[in-house]
Coordinates of C-alpha atoms and ligand atoms in Angstrom, one line a residue:
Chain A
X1 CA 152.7 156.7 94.5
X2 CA 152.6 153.3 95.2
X3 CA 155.6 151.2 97.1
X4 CA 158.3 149.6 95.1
X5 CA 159.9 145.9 96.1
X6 CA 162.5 144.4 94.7
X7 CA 162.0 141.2 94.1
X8 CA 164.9 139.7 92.2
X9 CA 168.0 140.1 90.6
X10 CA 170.8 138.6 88.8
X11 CA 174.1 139.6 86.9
X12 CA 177.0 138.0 85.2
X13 CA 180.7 138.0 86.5
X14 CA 182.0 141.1 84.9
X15 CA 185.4 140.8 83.4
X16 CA 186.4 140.4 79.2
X17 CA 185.0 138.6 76.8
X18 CA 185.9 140.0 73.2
X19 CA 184.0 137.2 71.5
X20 CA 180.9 137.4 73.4
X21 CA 178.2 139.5 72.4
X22 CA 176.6 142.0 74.4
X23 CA 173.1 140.5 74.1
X24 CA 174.2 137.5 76.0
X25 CA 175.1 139.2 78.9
X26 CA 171.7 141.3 79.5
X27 CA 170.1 137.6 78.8
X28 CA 172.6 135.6 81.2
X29 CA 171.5 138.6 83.5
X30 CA 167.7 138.4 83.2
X31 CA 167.7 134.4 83.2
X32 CA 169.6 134.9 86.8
X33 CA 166.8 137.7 87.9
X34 CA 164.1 135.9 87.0
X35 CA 165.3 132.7 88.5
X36 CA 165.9 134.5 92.0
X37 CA 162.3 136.4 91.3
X38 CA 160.4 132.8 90.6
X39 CA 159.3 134.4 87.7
X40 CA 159.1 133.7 83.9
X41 CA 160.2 136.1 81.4
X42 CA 156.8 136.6 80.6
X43 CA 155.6 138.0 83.6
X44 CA 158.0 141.0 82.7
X45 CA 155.6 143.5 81.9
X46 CA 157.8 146.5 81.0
X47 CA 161.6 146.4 80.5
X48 CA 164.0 149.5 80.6
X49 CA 167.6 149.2 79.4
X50 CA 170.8 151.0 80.1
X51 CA 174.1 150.9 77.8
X52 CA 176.5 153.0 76.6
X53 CA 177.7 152.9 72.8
X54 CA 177.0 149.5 71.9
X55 CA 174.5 150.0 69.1
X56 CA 170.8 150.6 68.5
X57 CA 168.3 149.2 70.6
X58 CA 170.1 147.2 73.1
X59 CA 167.2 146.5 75.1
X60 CA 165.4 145.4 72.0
X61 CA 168.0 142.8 71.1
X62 CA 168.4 140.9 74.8
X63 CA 164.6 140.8 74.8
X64 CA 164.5 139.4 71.3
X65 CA 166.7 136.0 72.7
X66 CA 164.5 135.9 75.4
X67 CA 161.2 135.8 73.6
X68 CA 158.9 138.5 71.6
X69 CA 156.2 139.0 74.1
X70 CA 155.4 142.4 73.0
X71 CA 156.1 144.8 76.0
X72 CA 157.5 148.0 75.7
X73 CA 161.0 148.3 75.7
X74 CA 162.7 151.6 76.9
X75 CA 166.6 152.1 76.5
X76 CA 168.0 155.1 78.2
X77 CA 172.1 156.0 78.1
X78 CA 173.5 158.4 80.6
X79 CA 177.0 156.8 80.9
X80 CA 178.2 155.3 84.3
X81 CA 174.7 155.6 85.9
X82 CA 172.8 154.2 82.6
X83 CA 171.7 151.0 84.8
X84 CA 171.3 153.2 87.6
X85 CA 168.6 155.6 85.3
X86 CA 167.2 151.9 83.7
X87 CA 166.5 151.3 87.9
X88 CA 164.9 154.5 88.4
X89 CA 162.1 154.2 85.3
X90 CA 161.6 150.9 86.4
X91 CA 160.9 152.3 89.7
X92 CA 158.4 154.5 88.6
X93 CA 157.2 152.1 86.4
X94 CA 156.0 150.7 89.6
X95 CA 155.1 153.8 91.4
X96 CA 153.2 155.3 88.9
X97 CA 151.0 152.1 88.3
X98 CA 152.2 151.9 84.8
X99 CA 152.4 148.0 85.1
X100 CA 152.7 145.4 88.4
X101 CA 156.0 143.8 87.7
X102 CA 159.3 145.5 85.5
X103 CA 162.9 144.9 84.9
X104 CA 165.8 147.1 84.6
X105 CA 168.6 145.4 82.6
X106 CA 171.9 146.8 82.1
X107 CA 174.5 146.0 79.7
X108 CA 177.8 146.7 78.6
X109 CA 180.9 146.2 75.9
X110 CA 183.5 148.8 76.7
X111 CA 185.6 147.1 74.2
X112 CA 183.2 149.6 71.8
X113 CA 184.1 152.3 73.8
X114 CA 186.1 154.8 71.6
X115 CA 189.6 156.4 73.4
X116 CA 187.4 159.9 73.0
X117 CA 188.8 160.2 69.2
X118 CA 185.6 161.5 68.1
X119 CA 184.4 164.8 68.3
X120 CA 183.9 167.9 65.5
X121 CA 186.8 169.5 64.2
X122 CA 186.3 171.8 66.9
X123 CA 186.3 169.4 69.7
X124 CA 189.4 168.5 68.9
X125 CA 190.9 171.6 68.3
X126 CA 189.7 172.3 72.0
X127 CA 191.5 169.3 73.1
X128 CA 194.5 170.4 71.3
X129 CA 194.4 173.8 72.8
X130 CA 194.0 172.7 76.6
X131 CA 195.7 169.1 76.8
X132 CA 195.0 166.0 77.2
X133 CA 191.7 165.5 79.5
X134 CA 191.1 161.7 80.6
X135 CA 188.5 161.5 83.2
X136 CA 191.2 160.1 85.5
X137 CA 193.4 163.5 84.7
X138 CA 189.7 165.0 86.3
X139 CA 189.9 162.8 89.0
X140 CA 193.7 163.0 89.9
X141 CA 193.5 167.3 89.9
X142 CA 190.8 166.7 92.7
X143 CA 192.7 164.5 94.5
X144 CA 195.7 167.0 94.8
X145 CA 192.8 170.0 95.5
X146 CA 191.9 167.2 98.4
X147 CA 195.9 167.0 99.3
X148 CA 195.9 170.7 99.4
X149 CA 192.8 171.3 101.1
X150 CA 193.3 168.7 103.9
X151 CA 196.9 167.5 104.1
X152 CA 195.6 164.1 103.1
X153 CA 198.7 161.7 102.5
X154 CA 197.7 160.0 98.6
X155 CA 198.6 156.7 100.5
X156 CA 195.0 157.0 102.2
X157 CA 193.4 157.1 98.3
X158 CA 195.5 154.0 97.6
X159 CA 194.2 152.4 100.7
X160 CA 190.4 153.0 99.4
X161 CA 191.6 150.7 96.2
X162 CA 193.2 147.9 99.1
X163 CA 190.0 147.8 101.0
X164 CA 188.0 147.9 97.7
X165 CA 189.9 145.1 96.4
X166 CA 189.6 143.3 98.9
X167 CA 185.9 143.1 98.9
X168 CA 186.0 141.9 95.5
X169 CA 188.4 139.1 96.7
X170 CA 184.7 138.1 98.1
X171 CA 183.0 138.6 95.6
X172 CA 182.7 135.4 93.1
X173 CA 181.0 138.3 90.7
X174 CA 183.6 140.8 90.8
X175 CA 186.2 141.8 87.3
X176 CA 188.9 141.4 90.1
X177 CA 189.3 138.7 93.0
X178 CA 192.9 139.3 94.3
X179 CA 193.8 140.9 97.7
X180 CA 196.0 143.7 96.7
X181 CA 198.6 145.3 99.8
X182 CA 199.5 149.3 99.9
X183 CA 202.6 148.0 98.8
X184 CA 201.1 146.4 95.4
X185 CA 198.4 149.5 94.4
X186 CA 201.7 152.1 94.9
X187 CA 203.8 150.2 92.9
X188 CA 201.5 149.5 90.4
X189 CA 202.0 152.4 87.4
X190 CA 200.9 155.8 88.2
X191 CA 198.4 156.7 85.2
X192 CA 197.8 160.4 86.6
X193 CA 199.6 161.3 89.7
X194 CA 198.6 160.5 92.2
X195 CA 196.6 158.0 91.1
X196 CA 198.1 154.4 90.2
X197 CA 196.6 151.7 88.0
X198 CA 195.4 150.1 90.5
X199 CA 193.0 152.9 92.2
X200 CA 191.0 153.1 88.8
X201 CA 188.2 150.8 87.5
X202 CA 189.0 148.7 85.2
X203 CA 187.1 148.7 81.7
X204 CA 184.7 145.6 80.8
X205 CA 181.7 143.5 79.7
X206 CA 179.1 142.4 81.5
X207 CA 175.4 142.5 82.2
X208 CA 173.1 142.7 85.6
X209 CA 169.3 143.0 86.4
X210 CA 166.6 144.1 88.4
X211 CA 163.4 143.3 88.4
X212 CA 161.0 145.6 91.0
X213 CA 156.8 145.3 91.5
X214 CA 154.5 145.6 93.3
X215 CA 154.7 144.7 97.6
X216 CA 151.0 142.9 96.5
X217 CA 153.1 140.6 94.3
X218 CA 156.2 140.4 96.3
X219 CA 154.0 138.8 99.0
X220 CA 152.1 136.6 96.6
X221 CA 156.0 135.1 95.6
X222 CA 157.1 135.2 99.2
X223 CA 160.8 134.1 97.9
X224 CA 162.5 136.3 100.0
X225 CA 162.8 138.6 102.9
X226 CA 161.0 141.8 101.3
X227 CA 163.5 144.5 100.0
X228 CA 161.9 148.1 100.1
X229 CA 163.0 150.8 97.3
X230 CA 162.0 153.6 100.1
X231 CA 164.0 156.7 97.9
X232 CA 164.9 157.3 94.2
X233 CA 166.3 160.9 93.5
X234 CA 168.2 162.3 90.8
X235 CA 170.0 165.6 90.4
X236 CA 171.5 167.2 87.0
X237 CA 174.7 169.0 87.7
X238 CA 175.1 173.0 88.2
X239 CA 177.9 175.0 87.2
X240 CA 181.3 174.3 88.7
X241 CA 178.9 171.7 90.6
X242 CA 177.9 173.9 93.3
X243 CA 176.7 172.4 95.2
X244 CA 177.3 169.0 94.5
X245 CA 175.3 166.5 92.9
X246 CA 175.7 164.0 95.1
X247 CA 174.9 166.5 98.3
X248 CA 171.5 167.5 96.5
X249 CA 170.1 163.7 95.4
X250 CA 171.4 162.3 98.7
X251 CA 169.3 164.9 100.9
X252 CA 166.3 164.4 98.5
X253 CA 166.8 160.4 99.0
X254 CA 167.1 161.1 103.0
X255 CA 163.7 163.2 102.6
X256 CA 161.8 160.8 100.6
X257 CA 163.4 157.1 103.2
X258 CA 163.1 159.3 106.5
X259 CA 166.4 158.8 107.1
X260 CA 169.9 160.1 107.7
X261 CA 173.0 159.1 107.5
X262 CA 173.5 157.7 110.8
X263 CA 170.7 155.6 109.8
X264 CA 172.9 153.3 106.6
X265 CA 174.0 149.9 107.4
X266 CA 176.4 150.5 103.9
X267 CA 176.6 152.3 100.6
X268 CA 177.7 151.6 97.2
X269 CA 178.8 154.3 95.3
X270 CA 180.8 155.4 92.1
X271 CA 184.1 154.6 93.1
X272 CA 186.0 155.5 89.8
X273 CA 188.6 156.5 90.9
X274 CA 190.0 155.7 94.8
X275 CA 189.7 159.7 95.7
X276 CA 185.8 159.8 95.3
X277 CA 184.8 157.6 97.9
X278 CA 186.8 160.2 100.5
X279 CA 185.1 162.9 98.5
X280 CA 181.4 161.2 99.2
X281 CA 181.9 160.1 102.3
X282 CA 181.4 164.1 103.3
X283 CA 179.3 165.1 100.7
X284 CA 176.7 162.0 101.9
X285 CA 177.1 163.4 105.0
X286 CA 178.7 160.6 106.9
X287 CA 181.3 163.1 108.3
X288 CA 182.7 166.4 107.4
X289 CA 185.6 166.6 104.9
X290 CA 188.5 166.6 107.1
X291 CA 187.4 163.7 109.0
X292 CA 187.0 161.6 105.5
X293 CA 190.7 159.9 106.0
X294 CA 190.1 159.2 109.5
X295 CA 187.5 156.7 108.4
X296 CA 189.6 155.1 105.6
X297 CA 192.3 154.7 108.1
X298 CA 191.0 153.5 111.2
X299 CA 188.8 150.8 108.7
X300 CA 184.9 152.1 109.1
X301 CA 184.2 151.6 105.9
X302 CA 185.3 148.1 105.3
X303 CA 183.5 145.3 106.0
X304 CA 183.4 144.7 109.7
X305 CA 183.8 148.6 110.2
X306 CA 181.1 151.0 111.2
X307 CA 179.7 151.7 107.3
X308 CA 180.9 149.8 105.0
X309 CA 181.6 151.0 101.0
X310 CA 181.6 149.3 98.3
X311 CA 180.8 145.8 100.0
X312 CA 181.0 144.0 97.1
X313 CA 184.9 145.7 95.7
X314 CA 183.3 148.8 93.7
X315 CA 184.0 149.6 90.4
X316 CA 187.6 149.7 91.1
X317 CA 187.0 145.5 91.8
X318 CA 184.0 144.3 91.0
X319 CA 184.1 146.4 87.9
X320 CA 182.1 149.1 85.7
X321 CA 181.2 148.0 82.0
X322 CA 179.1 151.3 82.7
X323 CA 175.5 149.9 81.3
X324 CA 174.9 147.1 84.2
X325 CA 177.1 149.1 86.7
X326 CA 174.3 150.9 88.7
X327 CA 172.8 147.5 88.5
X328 CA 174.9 145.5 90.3
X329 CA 174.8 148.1 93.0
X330 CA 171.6 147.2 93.5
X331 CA 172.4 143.0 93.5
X332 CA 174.8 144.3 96.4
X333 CA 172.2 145.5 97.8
X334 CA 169.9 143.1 98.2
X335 CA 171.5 140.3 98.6
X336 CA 172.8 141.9 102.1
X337 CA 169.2 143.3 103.3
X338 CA 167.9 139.4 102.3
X339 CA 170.9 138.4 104.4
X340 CA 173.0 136.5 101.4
X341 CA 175.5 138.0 100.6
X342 CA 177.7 135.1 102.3
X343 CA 181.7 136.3 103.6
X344 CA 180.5 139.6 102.5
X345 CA 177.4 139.8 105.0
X346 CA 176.7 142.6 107.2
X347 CA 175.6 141.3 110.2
X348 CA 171.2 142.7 110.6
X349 CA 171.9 145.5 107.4
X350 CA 168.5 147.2 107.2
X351 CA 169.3 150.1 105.1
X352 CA 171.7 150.7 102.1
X353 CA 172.2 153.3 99.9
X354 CA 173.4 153.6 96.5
X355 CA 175.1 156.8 94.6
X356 CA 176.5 156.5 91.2
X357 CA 177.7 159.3 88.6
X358 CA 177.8 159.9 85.3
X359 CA 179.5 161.8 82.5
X360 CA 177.9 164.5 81.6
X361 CA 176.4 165.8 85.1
X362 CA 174.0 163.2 86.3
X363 CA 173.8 161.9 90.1
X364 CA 171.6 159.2 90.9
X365 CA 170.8 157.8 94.8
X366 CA 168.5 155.1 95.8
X367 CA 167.6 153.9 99.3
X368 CA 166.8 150.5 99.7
X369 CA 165.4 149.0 102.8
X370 CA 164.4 145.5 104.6
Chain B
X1 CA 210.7 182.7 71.2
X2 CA 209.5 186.1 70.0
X3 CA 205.6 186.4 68.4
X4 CA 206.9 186.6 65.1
X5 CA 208.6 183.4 65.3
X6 CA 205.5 181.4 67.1
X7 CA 203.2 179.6 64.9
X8 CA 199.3 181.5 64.7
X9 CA 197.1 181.2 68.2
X10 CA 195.3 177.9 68.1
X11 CA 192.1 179.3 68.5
X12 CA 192.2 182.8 68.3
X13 CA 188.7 183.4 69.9
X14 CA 189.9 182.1 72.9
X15 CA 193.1 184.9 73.4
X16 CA 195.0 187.5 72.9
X17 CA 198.2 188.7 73.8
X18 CA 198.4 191.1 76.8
X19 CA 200.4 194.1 76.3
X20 CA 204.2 192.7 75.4
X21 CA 204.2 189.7 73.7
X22 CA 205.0 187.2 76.5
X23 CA 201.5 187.1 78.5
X24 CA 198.2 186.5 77.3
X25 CA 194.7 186.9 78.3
X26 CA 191.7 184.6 77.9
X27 CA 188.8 185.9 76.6
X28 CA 185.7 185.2 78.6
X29 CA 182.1 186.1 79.2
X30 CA 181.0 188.1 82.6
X31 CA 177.5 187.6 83.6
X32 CA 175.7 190.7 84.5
X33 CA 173.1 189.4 86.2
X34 CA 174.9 187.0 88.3
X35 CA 178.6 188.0 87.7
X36 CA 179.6 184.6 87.1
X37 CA 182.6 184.3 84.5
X38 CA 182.6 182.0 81.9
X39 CA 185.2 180.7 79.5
X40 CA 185.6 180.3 76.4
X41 CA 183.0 183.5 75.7
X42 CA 179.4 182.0 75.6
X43 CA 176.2 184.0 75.0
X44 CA 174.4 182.1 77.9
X45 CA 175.4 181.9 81.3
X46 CA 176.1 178.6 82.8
X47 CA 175.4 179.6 86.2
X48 CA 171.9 181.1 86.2
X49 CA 170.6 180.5 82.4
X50 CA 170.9 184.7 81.7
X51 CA 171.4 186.1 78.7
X52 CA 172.8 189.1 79.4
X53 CA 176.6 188.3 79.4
X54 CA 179.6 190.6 78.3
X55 CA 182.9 190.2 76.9
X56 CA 185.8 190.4 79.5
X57 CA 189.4 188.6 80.1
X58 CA 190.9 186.5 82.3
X59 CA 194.3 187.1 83.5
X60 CA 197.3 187.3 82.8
X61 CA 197.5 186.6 86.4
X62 CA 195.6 183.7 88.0
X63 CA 196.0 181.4 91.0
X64 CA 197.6 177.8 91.0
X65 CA 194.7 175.6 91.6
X66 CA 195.6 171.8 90.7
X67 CA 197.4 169.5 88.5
X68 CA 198.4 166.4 87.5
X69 CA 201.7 164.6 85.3
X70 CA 200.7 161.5 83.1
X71 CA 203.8 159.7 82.9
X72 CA 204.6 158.8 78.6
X73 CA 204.1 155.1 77.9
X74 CA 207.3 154.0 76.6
X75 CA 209.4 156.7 75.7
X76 CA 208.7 160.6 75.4
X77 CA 207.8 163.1 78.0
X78 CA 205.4 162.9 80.9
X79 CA 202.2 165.5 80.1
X80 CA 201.5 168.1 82.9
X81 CA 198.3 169.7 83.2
X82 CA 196.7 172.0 85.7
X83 CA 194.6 174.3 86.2
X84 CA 194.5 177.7 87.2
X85 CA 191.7 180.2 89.1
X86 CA 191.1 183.6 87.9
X87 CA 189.7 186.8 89.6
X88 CA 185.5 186.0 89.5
X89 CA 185.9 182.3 90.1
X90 CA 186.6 180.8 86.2
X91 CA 188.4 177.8 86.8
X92 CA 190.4 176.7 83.9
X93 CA 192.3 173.9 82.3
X94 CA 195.6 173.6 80.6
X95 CA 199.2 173.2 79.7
X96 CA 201.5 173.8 82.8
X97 CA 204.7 175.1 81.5
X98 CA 207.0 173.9 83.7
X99 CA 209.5 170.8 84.2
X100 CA 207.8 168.0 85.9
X101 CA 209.9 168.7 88.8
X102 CA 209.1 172.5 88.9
X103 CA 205.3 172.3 89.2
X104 CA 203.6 175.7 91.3
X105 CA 202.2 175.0 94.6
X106 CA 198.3 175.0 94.7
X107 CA 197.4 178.3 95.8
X108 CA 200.9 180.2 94.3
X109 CA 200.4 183.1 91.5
X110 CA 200.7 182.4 87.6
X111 CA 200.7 183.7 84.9
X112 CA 199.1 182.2 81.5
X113 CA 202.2 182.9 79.0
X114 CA 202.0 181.5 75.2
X115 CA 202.6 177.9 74.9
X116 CA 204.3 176.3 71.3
X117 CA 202.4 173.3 70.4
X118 CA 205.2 171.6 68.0
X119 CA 204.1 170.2 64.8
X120 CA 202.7 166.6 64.7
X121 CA 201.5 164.2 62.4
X122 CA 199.0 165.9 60.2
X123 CA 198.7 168.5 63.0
X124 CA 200.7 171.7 62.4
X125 CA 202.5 173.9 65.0
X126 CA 200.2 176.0 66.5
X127 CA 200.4 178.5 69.8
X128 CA 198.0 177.9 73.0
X129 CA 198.4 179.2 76.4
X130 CA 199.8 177.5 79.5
X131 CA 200.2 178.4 83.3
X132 CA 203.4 179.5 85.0
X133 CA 204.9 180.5 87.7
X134 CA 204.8 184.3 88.2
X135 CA 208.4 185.9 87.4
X136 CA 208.7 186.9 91.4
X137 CA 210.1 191.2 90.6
X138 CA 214.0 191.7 90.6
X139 CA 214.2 188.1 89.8
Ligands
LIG401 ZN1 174.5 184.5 85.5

């Protein structure tokens, strides 16, 4: 296996844009990547794409507006962590001495997104039979386990979507840029107790990019402070998720970087929903589960804190169009380990780590390092 | 509401009445190998991949285990759901009946009980199950 850099990236502010298509926003991304890379579009050797549910070929169509060189074009789907899976191929694209120099471009329209109408007759009949099921009903039933379990107070979950928020506020790329108090995420409306509007991601369009190669031609471009992919693991959920995902890919990623926890400047992960990050926080390893709160409360995990999460607002801020999602993760990323990531720079970060989810049981975490 | 008055089970794979007419049991798969339970019934087991799984039932009594209300948008009632944990792990999801006000604790006994579905748009009535809160005796 040979090392993987990352040597430039680029995404667009995410947010709505009903009249734009979906192509523009993997192109606005690429143009953005290649700029920061000092690259032309083609020097891309191999392109992987990640989207959910808008249409054939996504990939296909934002490399079409950018020019038909003729390089293979890969377009993988696995719901919140598409961009994040578009990442790891492009990764191994690298590693595996497929090609020098690849891009990972994520998109999304979640205007295209159905409400879950679809389904066989008897998908729907299921529905029928056990009620309504909206992820956030998932996400809310966990939360009161996590109440339950731990004598949590749901104000702590609301006060993940404050710092969060916040963040974005930073953030000139982020869905969201207002500073929300506890007082405005509890009275905004509860969709499923206890979660309020406010604590959930928004839905959105958008598009980001990465593009990764070789440390030979990362040196050659010398644009930037060299940022290291050092991990890229992946696990498939088990039943009932035991154990979880996230435990499982993060101690692979640890394995593979020679790291630990104690070792992370920050992480992004798949906020969702405000009760995940407390859920992560333990099963990452950063602390055990009844110390999760402590660290939302006492501010660790905001910027200035010990770790922080979601430096750049999440996707309950910044935003999660789901294609380019994992993707901006990884713009977060680097932009803090080159050292620009301006109001929202952590002082000497060396190591970050990046988690995200999807539907359907897939857990991705990448290490990247300076 | 007595059985002959409540509409046909939705899905009538999925239970059956337990003795009397007011409980119901879920019918589920046991693994032999691993004696992980599984419902609805399923010839596989999602635990460790085995094929060697038997019909059993869930319930009628089961263990609180979460929930959550989704307030109505505009007018109409708030939806409750939960779930509930059964003897051999199964977790499962569904109707809570209860007032909003008079959810189970997590970790307090139910029961599932038979749950009218009113009719609804193109949808007729049908009859699922729900969770509720076991009848404490002499009470
Ligand atoms: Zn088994």
């Amino acid at each position: 296996m040979r090392e993987v850099a990352v040597i430039g990236v680029g995404m667009t502010r995410f947010g709505q844009y009903p009249d734009q298509p979906y192509a523009e926003h993997g192109v606005e991304a690429t143009r953005s990547a290649l700029e920061d890379a000092g690259l032309e579009w083609n020097d891309i050797q191999y392109m992987y794409c990640g989207a959910v549910n808008v249409g054939m070929t996504p990939g296909n169509r934002v490399a079409a507006e950018l020019g038909a060189t003729g390089i293979p074009v890969v377009n993988v789907e696995n719901a919140s962590a598409s961009g994040s899976t578009a990442f790891r191929e492009a990764y191994f694209a690298i590693a595996d001495e497929r090609c020098d120099i690849a891009i990972a471009v994520g998109v999304g329209k979640m205007g295209r997104i159905g409400g879950g109408g679809g389904g066989s007759r008897a998908e729907q009949l299921a529905a029928r039979a056990t009620g309504p099921a909206p992820p956030v009903a998932t996400f809310a039933m966990r939360a009161h386990r996590w109440m339950a379990k731990y004598g949590t107070d749901p104000k702590v979950f609301a006060q993940v979507a404050v710092k969060n928020h916040y963040h974005g506020s930073l953030n000139p790329y982020a869905q969201f840029q207002d500073v929300f108090t506890l007082e405005d995420v509890l009275a905004s409306r509860v969709i499923a107790d206890p979660l309020h509007m406010l604590e959930c991601c928004p839905t959105g369009d958008g598009g980001a990019a990465a593009i990764v190669a070789t440390p030979a031609v990362a040196a050659r471009l010398g644009r930037h402070p060299a940022v290291r992919v050092t991990a890229s693991a992946f696990a498939g959920i088990r039943h009932e998720d035991e154990p979880p995902m996230t435990v499982t890919a993060s101690r692979d990623a640890y394995e593979q970087a020679g790291v630990g926890p104690d070792d992370l400047d920050m992480v992004q992960l798949h906020d969702a929903f405000s009760i995940e990050e407390l859920e992560y926080y333990a099963e990452l390893g950063i602390c055990e589960p009844e110390e999760a709160e402590r660290l939302v409360i006492d501010g660790d995990t905001a910027l200035g804190g010990r770790i922080p999460f979601n430096t750049d607002g999440g996707l309950i801020s910044r935003g999660h169009p789901l294609g380019p999602t994992g993707l901006a993760q990884v713009w977060e990323t680097t932009l803090q380990l080159r050292g620009d990531a301006g109001p929202r720079q952590i002082e000497g970060a060396n190591t970050g780590l990046l988690q995200m989810i999807g539907a359907g049981g897939v857990c991705l975490v990448h290490i990247l390092q300076r | 509401m007595s059985p002959d008055q409540r509409p046909d089970l939705i899905i009538a794979e999925w239970m059956e009445y337990a003795g009397g007419s007011e409980l119901l049991r879920l019918l589920a798969s046991r693994c032999e190998d691993c004696e992980t339970r599984v419902f609805p019934r399923a010839a596989t087991c999602p635990s460790c991949s085995g094929r060697n799984t038997v019909d059993t039932a869930l319930g009628p009594d089961a263990e609180f285990y979460s929930f959550t209300v989704m307030p109505a948008r505009g007018d109409g009632e708030p939806t409750v759901v939960g779930q509930a944990r059964f003897e051999g792990g199964a977790v499962v999801r569904g109707y809570i009946d209860a007032d909003e006000d008079a959810i189970p604790s997590i970790g307090e006994a139910v029961e599932v009980v038979p749950f009218v579905l009113p009719a609804a748009g193109d949808l007729e009535a049908a009859t699922t199950f729900a969770f509720r809160r076991k009848e404490q005796a002499g009470a």
